[in-house]
Structures are given as C-alpha cells and as structure tokens.
Amino acid sequence: NAGVIQTPRHKVTGKGQEATLWCEPISGHSAVFWYRQTIVQGLEFLTYFRNQAPIDDSGMPKERFSAQMPNQSHSTLKIQSTQPQDSAVYLCASSLTGGAVTGQLYFGEGSKLTVL
Amino acid sequence: QQKVQQSPESLIVPEGAMTSLNCTFSDSASQYFAWYRQHSGKAPKALMSIFSNGEKEEGRFTIHLNKASLHFSLHIRDSQPSDSALYLCAVPNTGGLSGKLTFGEGTQVTVIS
C-alpha cells in the first residue's frame, strides 16, 4: 500500500500563473479531502469529496480555487492567478468512510507551493 | 462552526518525562476526538482517537476526554527524542459525526536527551 500520493512535491510559480496539484488516494477509500497548511493559519480545510461527488467546499477561496475528482483514483486542486498568499503546503487525505462515521484520515506528504 | 484551540504552543521536555498536551473545542455535540502527529517535513499521521468520556491508553500514549469541559488531552509517558514533532488535535467540524475534521494549530514538542 503506497499510501496517498501527491504530485508535485514542490512547485514554484510566478504571481498570476496557474498551479495544478494532483492527488491519488488510497485504493478503496471513499472520501478525499484537501487541506492547506501554513505556519500562521495551521491546517485549514479546503474541500471534500465522497464517492467522487463534491460534498463540502466551504473552505475554498471561491474565485481562484477549484477542485475535481474525475475518477476514484485521482483528484486535482487548481489555483488560477496564484498570489503570494497562496504559498503553503497543500495536503490531500483519504478516508475509508468519510461520512456518517468519522474515519481516520490518511494524509499524503503534501505539495509545497511557493508563489514568487 | 467548530473552534479548536491547543495549548501550549510549544513544549520542551527532557527524555523520560511526561508530555501533556491540551485541546479545547466549542461544539458540545462533538462525538469524535483525535490526535495526529506530524514529524518535520512529513505527513500528519493519526495517533489516537476517542469517542466517549473517560480515558483510553495505548502503549505510552493516553487520551483523556471531558465533554462537559469541552476539553481533551494527550499524555505521553517516558517521552523519547523520536516523539519530537508537531501534535495536532482534531474534532469534526459541524459537531456530531462528520467526515470533515477541524484541526487545532498544533503544539510543537521537542524532547531533549
């Protein structure tokens, strides 16, 4: 079991450019979560899918951030017109249940985004 | 909206001592309480969780939960240098049983030899 796989591990973009981050959840897990981690804000929830359907995107900055889960083995987080304040480690996690009973989250090692 | 706060922000503990970490939450309907540990540059990993009031022990780690006080804690007995990490507490965001967790800002623990 390879765990949750995130790519790229590091990405540097210029202000105003687009960044796309990929996540492969653990096979058989029905829920996928995206979080953002910074020193100042800590670990912040962004969005959540269950059985590929979007369930809650209440943490997503609406104008420039979007997330998709086109199939059960792949989710993407896209940030358009990146800004320096978007610099963070973006963490993807999967969970066996992620619904009626809170299940343990399995995190990937993150994608560190740096916006210059 | 669930609010989760941790104390202290950081802690230095001598090897072999007890480490005690605190977490408070705002939603009294919460039914699941967890601790995660994150070594530097690595993924957060679930450490322990508890559903009901009281105490749960696993090896050197013990969770205490007091729902009436909106408080739970993690105690690490015989702390080791390998326990040096960021410790994060987590509670479901909307209270009750929810798939989405709200995390505290973390306690940075350093165990010195």
mmCIF file of C-alpha atoms in Angstrom:
data_model
loop_
_atom_site.group_PDB
_atom_site.id
_atom_site.type_symbol
_atom_site.label_atom_id
_atom_site.label_comp_id
_atom_site.label_asym_id
_atom_site.label_seq_id
_atom_site.Cartn_x
_atom_site.Cartn_y
_atom_site.Cartn_z
ATOM 1 C CA ASN A 1 0.000 0.000 0.000
ATOM 2 C CA ALA A 2 1.736 3.145 -1.233
ATOM 3 C CA GLY A 3 -0.416 5.497 0.798
ATOM 4 C CA VAL A 4 -1.773 8.789 -0.533
ATOM 5 C CA ILE A 5 0.397 10.044 -3.369
ATOM 6 C CA GLN A 6 0.710 13.747 -4.122
ATOM 7 C CA THR A 7 2.484 15.370 -7.045
ATOM 8 C CA PRO A 8 4.397 17.541 -7.467
ATOM 9 C CA ARG A 9 6.133 17.648 -4.084
ATOM 10 C CA HIS A 10 7.374 21.155 -4.773
ATOM 11 C CA LYS A 11 6.097 23.784 -7.181
ATOM 12 C CA VAL A 12 7.291 27.343 -7.722
ATOM 13 C CA THR A 13 5.119 29.696 -9.728
ATOM 14 C CA GLY A 14 5.184 33.343 -10.597
ATOM 15 C CA LYS A 15 2.412 35.630 -9.400
ATOM 16 C CA GLY A 16 -0.586 35.343 -11.712
ATOM 17 C CA GLN A 17 0.281 31.893 -13.063
ATOM 18 C CA GLU A 18 -1.802 28.750 -12.665
ATOM 19 C CA ALA A 19 -0.908 25.804 -10.424
ATOM 20 C CA THR A 20 -2.425 22.320 -10.556
ATOM 21 C CA LEU A 21 -1.825 19.809 -7.800
ATOM 22 C CA TRP A 22 -2.620 16.089 -8.065
ATOM 23 C CA CYS A 23 -3.653 13.509 -5.512
ATOM 24 C CA GLU A 24 -4.027 9.742 -5.740
ATOM 25 C CA PRO A 25 -5.980 8.446 -2.716
ATOM 26 C CA ILE A 26 -5.565 5.039 -1.144
ATOM 27 C CA SER A 27 -7.364 2.416 -3.208
ATOM 28 C CA GLY A 28 -10.777 1.595 -1.745
ATOM 29 C CA HIS A 29 -11.124 4.822 0.233
ATOM 30 C CA SER A 30 -14.389 6.600 -0.498
ATOM 31 C CA ALA A 31 -13.528 10.097 0.761
ATOM 32 C CA VAL A 32 -10.868 12.578 -0.356
ATOM 33 C CA PHE A 33 -10.039 15.794 1.475
ATOM 34 C CA TRP A 34 -7.864 18.790 0.608
ATOM 35 C CA TYR A 35 -6.271 20.876 3.380
ATOM 36 C CA ARG A 36 -3.790 23.757 3.327
ATOM 37 C CA GLN A 37 -1.076 24.159 5.962
ATOM 38 C CA THR A 38 0.849 27.341 6.830
ATOM 39 C CA ILE A 39 2.778 28.409 9.908
ATOM 40 C CA VAL A 40 0.346 31.257 10.572
ATOM 41 C CA GLN A 41 -3.021 29.564 9.894
ATOM 42 C CA GLY A 42 -2.186 25.952 10.700
ATOM 43 C CA LEU A 43 -4.111 23.176 8.941
ATOM 44 C CA GLU A 44 -7.153 24.603 7.126
ATOM 45 C CA PHE A 45 -9.884 22.565 5.444
ATOM 46 C CA LEU A 46 -10.494 23.375 1.781
ATOM 47 C CA THR A 47 -12.811 20.804 0.210
ATOM 48 C CA TYR A 48 -14.060 17.213 0.420
ATOM 49 C CA PHE A 49 -15.376 14.530 -1.960
ATOM 50 C CA ARG A 50 -17.209 11.340 -1.118
ATOM 51 C CA ASN A 51 -17.569 8.652 -3.819
ATOM 52 C CA GLN A 52 -16.228 11.281 -6.266
ATOM 53 C CA ALA A 53 -19.096 13.702 -5.529
ATOM 54 C CA PRO A 54 -18.284 17.130 -4.054
ATOM 55 C CA ILE A 55 -19.694 17.275 -0.519
ATOM 56 C CA ASP A 56 -18.322 20.431 1.056
ATOM 57 C CA ASP A 57 -16.183 23.185 -0.445
ATOM 58 C CA SER A 58 -16.748 25.721 2.327
ATOM 59 C CA GLY A 59 -13.025 26.290 2.829
ATOM 60 C CA MET A 60 -12.224 27.099 -0.791
ATOM 61 C CA PRO A 61 -11.474 30.683 -1.810
ATOM 62 C CA LYS A 62 -14.206 30.818 -4.434
ATOM 63 C CA GLU A 63 -12.743 32.995 -7.159
ATOM 64 C CA ARG A 64 -9.488 31.245 -7.962
ATOM 65 C CA PHE A 65 -9.574 27.771 -6.429
ATOM 66 C CA SER A 66 -11.298 24.720 -7.900
ATOM 67 C CA ALA A 67 -11.131 21.004 -7.202
ATOM 68 C CA GLN A 68 -12.257 17.998 -9.165
ATOM 69 C CA MET A 69 -12.384 14.254 -8.760
ATOM 70 C CA PRO A 70 -12.889 12.807 -12.256
ATOM 71 C CA ASN A 71 -12.409 9.214 -11.102
ATOM 72 C CA GLN A 72 -11.962 7.266 -7.866
ATOM 73 C CA SER A 73 -8.181 7.212 -8.177
ATOM 74 C CA HIS A 74 -7.457 10.852 -8.871
ATOM 75 C CA SER A 75 -8.277 14.333 -7.560
ATOM 76 C CA THR A 76 -6.892 17.709 -8.620
ATOM 77 C CA LEU A 77 -6.724 21.123 -6.976
ATOM 78 C CA LYS A 78 -6.308 24.016 -9.384
ATOM 79 C CA ILE A 79 -5.344 27.541 -8.354
ATOM 80 C CA GLN A 80 -5.714 30.210 -11.004
ATOM 81 C CA SER A 81 -3.901 33.546 -10.947
ATOM 82 C CA THR A 82 -1.735 32.486 -7.985
ATOM 83 C CA GLN A 83 -0.905 35.080 -5.349
ATOM 84 C CA PRO A 84 1.940 35.116 -2.779
ATOM 85 C CA GLN A 85 -0.609 34.431 -0.007
ATOM 86 C CA ASP A 86 -1.406 31.095 -1.704
ATOM 87 C CA SER A 87 2.067 29.852 -0.725
ATOM 88 C CA ALA A 88 1.501 26.857 1.557
ATOM 89 C CA VAL A 89 1.760 23.111 1.807
ATOM 90 C CA TYR A 90 -1.350 21.603 0.227
ATOM 91 C CA LEU A 91 -2.230 18.278 1.821
ATOM 92 C CA CYS A 92 -4.519 15.634 0.387
ATOM 93 C CA ALA A 93 -6.022 12.973 2.644
ATOM 94 C CA SER A 94 -8.256 9.983 2.083
ATOM 95 C CA SER A 95 -10.546 8.119 4.425
ATOM 96 C CA LEU A 96 -12.252 4.750 4.258
ATOM 97 C CA THR A 97 -15.642 6.164 5.288
ATOM 98 C CA GLY A 98 -15.562 9.968 5.432
ATOM 99 C CA GLY A 99 -19.253 10.222 6.020
ATOM 100 C CA ALA A 100 -21.630 9.056 8.654
ATOM 101 C CA VAL A 101 -18.840 7.902 10.945
ATOM 102 C CA THR A 102 -15.696 9.968 11.092
ATOM 103 C CA GLY A 103 -12.881 7.820 9.913
ATOM 104 C CA GLN A 104 -9.159 8.196 10.266
ATOM 105 C CA LEU A 105 -7.599 10.480 7.684
ATOM 106 C CA TYR A 106 -4.539 9.235 5.812
ATOM 107 C CA PHE A 107 -2.504 12.197 4.576
ATOM 108 C CA GLY A 108 -0.102 12.463 1.695
ATOM 109 C CA GLU A 109 3.208 14.233 2.239
ATOM 110 C CA GLY A 110 1.910 17.370 0.585
ATOM 111 C CA SER A 111 2.691 19.666 -2.297
ATOM 112 C CA LYS A 112 4.644 22.734 -1.258
ATOM 113 C CA LEU A 113 3.559 25.680 -3.386
ATOM 114 C CA THR A 114 5.727 28.796 -3.483
ATOM 115 C CA VAL A 115 4.378 31.835 -5.333
ATOM 116 C CA LEU A 116 7.027 34.445 -6.099
ATOM 117 C CA GLN B 1 -18.570 26.480 13.195
ATOM 118 C CA GLN B 2 -16.319 24.304 15.346
ATOM 119 C CA LYS B 3 -13.443 26.136 17.031
ATOM 120 C CA VAL B 4 -10.469 24.102 18.226
ATOM 121 C CA GLN B 5 -7.601 25.519 20.294
ATOM 122 C CA GLN B 6 -4.446 23.890 21.585
ATOM 123 C CA SER B 7 -2.063 24.701 24.416
ATOM 124 C CA PRO B 8 0.761 25.189 24.884
ATOM 125 C CA GLU B 9 2.079 26.381 21.502
ATOM 126 C CA SER B 10 5.399 24.690 22.163
ATOM 127 C CA LEU B 11 6.984 22.485 24.774
ATOM 128 C CA ILE B 12 10.492 21.291 25.599
ATOM 129 C CA VAL B 13 10.568 18.076 27.614
ATOM 130 C CA PRO B 14 13.526 16.079 28.987
ATOM 131 C CA GLU B 15 13.822 12.490 27.793
ATOM 132 C CA GLY B 16 11.906 10.150 30.054
ATOM 133 C CA ALA B 17 9.496 12.797 31.334
ATOM 134 C CA MET B 18 5.728 13.050 30.823
ATOM 135 C CA THR B 19 4.452 15.271 27.989
ATOM 136 C CA SER B 20 0.948 16.720 28.419
ATOM 137 C CA LEU B 21 -0.935 18.468 25.620
ATOM 138 C CA ASN B 22 -4.336 20.178 25.767
ATOM 139 C CA CYS B 23 -7.159 20.755 23.308
ATOM 140 C CA THR B 24 -10.444 22.629 23.729
ATOM 141 C CA PHE B 25 -13.388 22.569 21.322
ATOM 142 C CA SER B 26 -16.535 24.667 21.030
ATOM 143 C CA ASP B 27 -19.321 22.328 19.873
ATOM 144 C CA SER B 28 -20.737 20.293 22.762
ATOM 145 C CA ALA B 29 -22.381 17.889 20.257
ATOM 146 C CA SER B 30 -18.982 16.652 19.060
ATOM 147 C CA GLN B 31 -18.637 12.880 19.250
ATOM 148 C CA TYR B 32 -15.167 12.128 17.911
ATOM 149 C CA PHE B 33 -11.821 13.405 19.144
ATOM 150 C CA ALA B 34 -8.446 12.628 17.647
ATOM 151 C CA TRP B 35 -4.754 13.401 17.923
ATOM 152 C CA TYR B 36 -2.409 13.461 14.920
ATOM 153 C CA ARG B 37 1.371 13.681 14.931
ATOM 154 C CA GLN B 38 3.464 15.333 12.221
ATOM 155 C CA HIS B 39 7.233 14.959 12.073
ATOM 156 C CA SER B 40 9.050 17.764 10.295
ATOM 157 C CA GLY B 41 8.516 17.631 6.533
ATOM 158 C CA LYS B 42 6.261 14.590 6.776
ATOM 159 C CA ALA B 43 2.556 13.843 6.548
ATOM 160 C CA PRO B 44 0.346 14.149 9.643
ATOM 161 C CA LYS B 45 -0.454 10.654 10.954
ATOM 162 C CA ALA B 46 -3.301 9.629 13.215
ATOM 163 C CA LEU B 47 -2.098 8.762 16.693
ATOM 164 C CA MET B 48 -5.196 8.030 18.787
ATOM 165 C CA SER B 49 -8.887 8.773 18.895
ATOM 166 C CA ILE B 50 -11.718 8.534 21.427
ATOM 167 C CA PHE B 51 -15.499 8.637 21.182
ATOM 168 C CA SER B 52 -16.735 8.655 24.763
ATOM 169 C CA ASN B 53 -15.888 10.391 28.032
ATOM 170 C CA GLY B 54 -13.025 8.980 30.020
ATOM 171 C CA GLU B 55 -9.592 7.674 29.297
ATOM 172 C CA LYS B 56 -8.001 5.475 26.640
ATOM 173 C CA GLU B 57 -4.453 4.146 26.808
ATOM 174 C CA GLU B 58 -2.322 2.738 24.008
ATOM 175 C CA GLY B 59 1.248 1.984 24.985
ATOM 176 C CA ARG B 60 2.909 5.197 26.206
ATOM 177 C CA PHE B 61 0.014 7.364 24.976
ATOM 178 C CA THR B 62 -3.168 8.230 26.901
ATOM 179 C CA ILE B 63 -6.141 10.369 25.873
ATOM 180 C CA HIS B 64 -8.423 11.948 28.471
ATOM 181 C CA LEU B 65 -11.802 13.326 27.355
ATOM 182 C CA ASN B 66 -14.113 15.560 29.405
ATOM 183 C CA LYS B 67 -17.028 16.565 27.191
ATOM 184 C CA ALA B 68 -18.635 18.738 29.885
ATOM 185 C CA SER B 69 -15.485 20.847 29.992
ATOM 186 C CA LEU B 70 -15.133 20.798 26.181
ATOM 187 C CA HIS B 71 -11.596 19.530 26.719
ATOM 188 C CA PHE B 72 -9.412 16.588 25.824
ATOM 189 C CA SER B 73 -5.741 15.938 26.337
ATOM 190 C CA LEU B 74 -2.889 13.710 25.234
ATOM 191 C CA HIS B 75 -0.265 12.427 27.652
ATOM 192 C CA ILE B 76 2.955 10.780 26.537
ATOM 193 C CA ARG B 77 4.700 8.740 29.203
ATOM 194 C CA ASP B 78 8.507 8.238 29.094
ATOM 195 C CA SER B 79 8.956 10.753 26.258
ATOM 196 C CA GLN B 80 11.581 9.888 23.664
ATOM 197 C CA PRO B 81 13.514 12.072 21.197
ATOM 198 C CA SER B 82 11.531 10.354 18.419
ATOM 199 C CA ASP B 83 8.378 11.894 19.951
ATOM 200 C CA SER B 84 9.644 15.338 18.879
ATOM 201 C CA ALA B 85 7.004 16.526 16.412
ATOM 202 C CA LEU B 86 4.011 18.802 15.858
ATOM 203 C CA TYR B 87 0.939 17.404 17.634
ATOM 204 C CA LEU B 88 -2.466 18.314 16.201
ATOM 205 C CA CYS B 89 -5.828 17.723 17.812
ATOM 206 C CA ALA B 90 -8.893 17.288 15.591
ATOM 207 C CA VAL B 91 -12.666 17.359 16.042
ATOM 208 C CA PRO B 92 -15.466 17.033 13.440
ATOM 209 C CA ASN B 93 -16.246 20.467 12.077
ATOM 210 C CA THR B 94 -20.004 20.548 12.426
ATOM 211 C CA GLY B 95 -20.217 18.581 15.620
ATOM 212 C CA GLY B 96 -21.879 15.197 15.776
ATOM 213 C CA LEU B 97 -20.341 12.648 13.435
ATOM 214 C CA SER B 98 -18.985 14.356 10.346
ATOM 215 C CA GLY B 99 -16.399 13.365 7.803
ATOM 216 C CA LYS B 100 -14.687 16.755 7.911
ATOM 217 C CA LEU B 101 -12.213 17.474 10.725
ATOM 218 C CA THR B 102 -11.202 20.846 12.157
ATOM 219 C CA PHE B 103 -7.643 20.870 13.457
ATOM 220 C CA GLY B 104 -6.049 22.928 16.189
ATOM 221 C CA GLU B 105 -2.980 24.982 15.349
ATOM 222 C CA GLY B 106 -0.683 22.445 16.942
ATOM 223 C CA THR B 107 1.775 22.055 19.782
ATOM 224 C CA GLN B 108 5.445 21.736 18.793
ATOM 225 C CA VAL B 109 7.087 19.216 21.117
ATOM 226 C CA THR B 110 10.847 18.887 21.468
ATOM 227 C CA VAL B 111 12.241 16.046 23.595
ATOM 228 C CA ILE B 112 15.837 16.646 24.623
ATOM 229 C CA SER B 113 18.326 13.999 25.722
#
